[in-house]
mmCIF file of C-alpha atoms in Angstrom:
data_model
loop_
_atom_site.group_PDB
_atom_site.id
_atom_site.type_symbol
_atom_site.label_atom_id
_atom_site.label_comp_id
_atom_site.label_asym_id
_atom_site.label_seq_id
_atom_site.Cartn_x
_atom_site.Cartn_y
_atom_site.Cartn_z
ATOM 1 C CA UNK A 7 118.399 92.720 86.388
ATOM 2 C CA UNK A 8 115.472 90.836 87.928
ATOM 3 C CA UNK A 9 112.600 91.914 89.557
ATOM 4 C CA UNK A 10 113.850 92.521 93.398
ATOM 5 C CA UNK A 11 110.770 94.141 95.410
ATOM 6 C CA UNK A 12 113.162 96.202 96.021
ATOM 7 C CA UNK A 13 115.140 94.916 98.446
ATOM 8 C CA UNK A 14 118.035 93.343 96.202
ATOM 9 C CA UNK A 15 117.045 89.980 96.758
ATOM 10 C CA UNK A 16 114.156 87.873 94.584
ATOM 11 C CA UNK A 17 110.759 88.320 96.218
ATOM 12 C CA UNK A 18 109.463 85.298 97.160
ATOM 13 C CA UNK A 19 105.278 86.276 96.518
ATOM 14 C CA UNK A 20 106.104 87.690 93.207
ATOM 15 C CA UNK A 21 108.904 85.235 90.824
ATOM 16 C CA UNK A 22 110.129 87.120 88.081
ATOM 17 C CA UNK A 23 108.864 84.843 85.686
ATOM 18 C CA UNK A 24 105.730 82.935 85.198
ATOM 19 C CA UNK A 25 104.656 80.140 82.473
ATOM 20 C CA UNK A 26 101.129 80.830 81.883
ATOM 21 C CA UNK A 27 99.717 77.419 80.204
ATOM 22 C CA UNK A 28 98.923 77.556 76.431
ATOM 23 C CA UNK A 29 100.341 81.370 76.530
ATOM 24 C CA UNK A 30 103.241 84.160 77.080
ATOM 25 C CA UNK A 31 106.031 84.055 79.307
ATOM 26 C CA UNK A 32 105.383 87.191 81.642
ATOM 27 C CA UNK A 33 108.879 88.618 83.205
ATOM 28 C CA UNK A 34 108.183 91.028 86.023
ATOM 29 C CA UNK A 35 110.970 93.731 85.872
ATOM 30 C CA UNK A 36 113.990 94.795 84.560
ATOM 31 C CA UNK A 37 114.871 92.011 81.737
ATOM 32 C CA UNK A 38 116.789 91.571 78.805
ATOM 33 C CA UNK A 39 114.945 89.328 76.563
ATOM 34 C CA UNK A 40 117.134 87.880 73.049
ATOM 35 C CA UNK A 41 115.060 87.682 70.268
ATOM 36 C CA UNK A 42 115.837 85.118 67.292
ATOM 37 C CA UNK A 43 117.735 87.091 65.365
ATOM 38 C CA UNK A 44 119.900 87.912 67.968
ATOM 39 C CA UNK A 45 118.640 91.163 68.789
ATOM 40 C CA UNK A 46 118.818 92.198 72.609
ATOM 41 C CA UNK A 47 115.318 94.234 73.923
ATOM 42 C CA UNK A 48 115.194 95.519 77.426
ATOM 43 C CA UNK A 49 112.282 95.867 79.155
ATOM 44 C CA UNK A 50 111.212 97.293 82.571
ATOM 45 C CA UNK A 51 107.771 96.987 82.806
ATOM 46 C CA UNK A 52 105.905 95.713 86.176
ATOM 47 C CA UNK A 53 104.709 92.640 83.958
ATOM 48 C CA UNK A 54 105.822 92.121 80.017
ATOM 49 C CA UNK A 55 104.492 89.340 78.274
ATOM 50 C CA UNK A 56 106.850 87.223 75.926
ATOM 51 C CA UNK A 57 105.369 85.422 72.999
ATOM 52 C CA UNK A 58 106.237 81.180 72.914
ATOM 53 C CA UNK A 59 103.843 80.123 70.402
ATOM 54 C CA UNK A 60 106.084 81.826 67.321
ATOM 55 C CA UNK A 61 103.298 83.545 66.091
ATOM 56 C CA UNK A 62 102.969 87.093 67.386
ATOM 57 C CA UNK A 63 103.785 89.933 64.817
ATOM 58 C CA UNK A 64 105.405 92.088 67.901
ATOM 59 C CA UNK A 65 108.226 89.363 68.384
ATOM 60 C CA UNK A 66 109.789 88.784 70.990
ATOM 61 C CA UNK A 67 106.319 90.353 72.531
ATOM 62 C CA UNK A 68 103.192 88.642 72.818
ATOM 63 C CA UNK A 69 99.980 90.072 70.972
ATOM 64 C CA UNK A 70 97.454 87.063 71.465
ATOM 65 C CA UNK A 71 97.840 85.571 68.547
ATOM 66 C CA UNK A 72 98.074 82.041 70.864
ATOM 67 C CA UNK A 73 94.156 82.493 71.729
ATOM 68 C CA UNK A 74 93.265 82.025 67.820
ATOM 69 C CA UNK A 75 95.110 78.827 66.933
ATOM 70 C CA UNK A 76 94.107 75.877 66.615
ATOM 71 C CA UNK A 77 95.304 74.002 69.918
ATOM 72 C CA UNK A 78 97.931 70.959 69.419
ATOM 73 C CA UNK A 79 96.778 67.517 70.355
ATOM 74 C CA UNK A 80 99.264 65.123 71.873
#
């Protein structure tokens, strides 16, 4: 359940996932995404956005709650 360009196989000019830096996971396609407790959400979208900084209030989604905190130093 991946995003195919239709042909059954992955297109290469369009992965079906994508780290954006500092931000969401974006899944192109027909996904399955686990959230923490376990609970399975499917989504189909052309582009859905999945939240890695913990801190959206739409979990497993991203709402942009990365752009207001305070960035981590290393």
């Amino acid at each position: 359940m991946s995003g195919t360009g239709g042909t059954g196989e992955p297109s290469a000019d369009h992965p079906d996932v994508i780290l954006c830096p500092g931000g969401p996971m974006l899944l192109r396609g027909d996904h399955v995404v686990q959230d923490e407790d376990g609970n399975e959400h499917r989504t189909w979208r052309p582009v859905s956005a999945v939240c890695r900084c913990g801190a959206s209030a739409v979990k497993p989604w991203c709402d942009g709650t990365h752009k207001v905190l305070r960035k981590r130093t290393t």
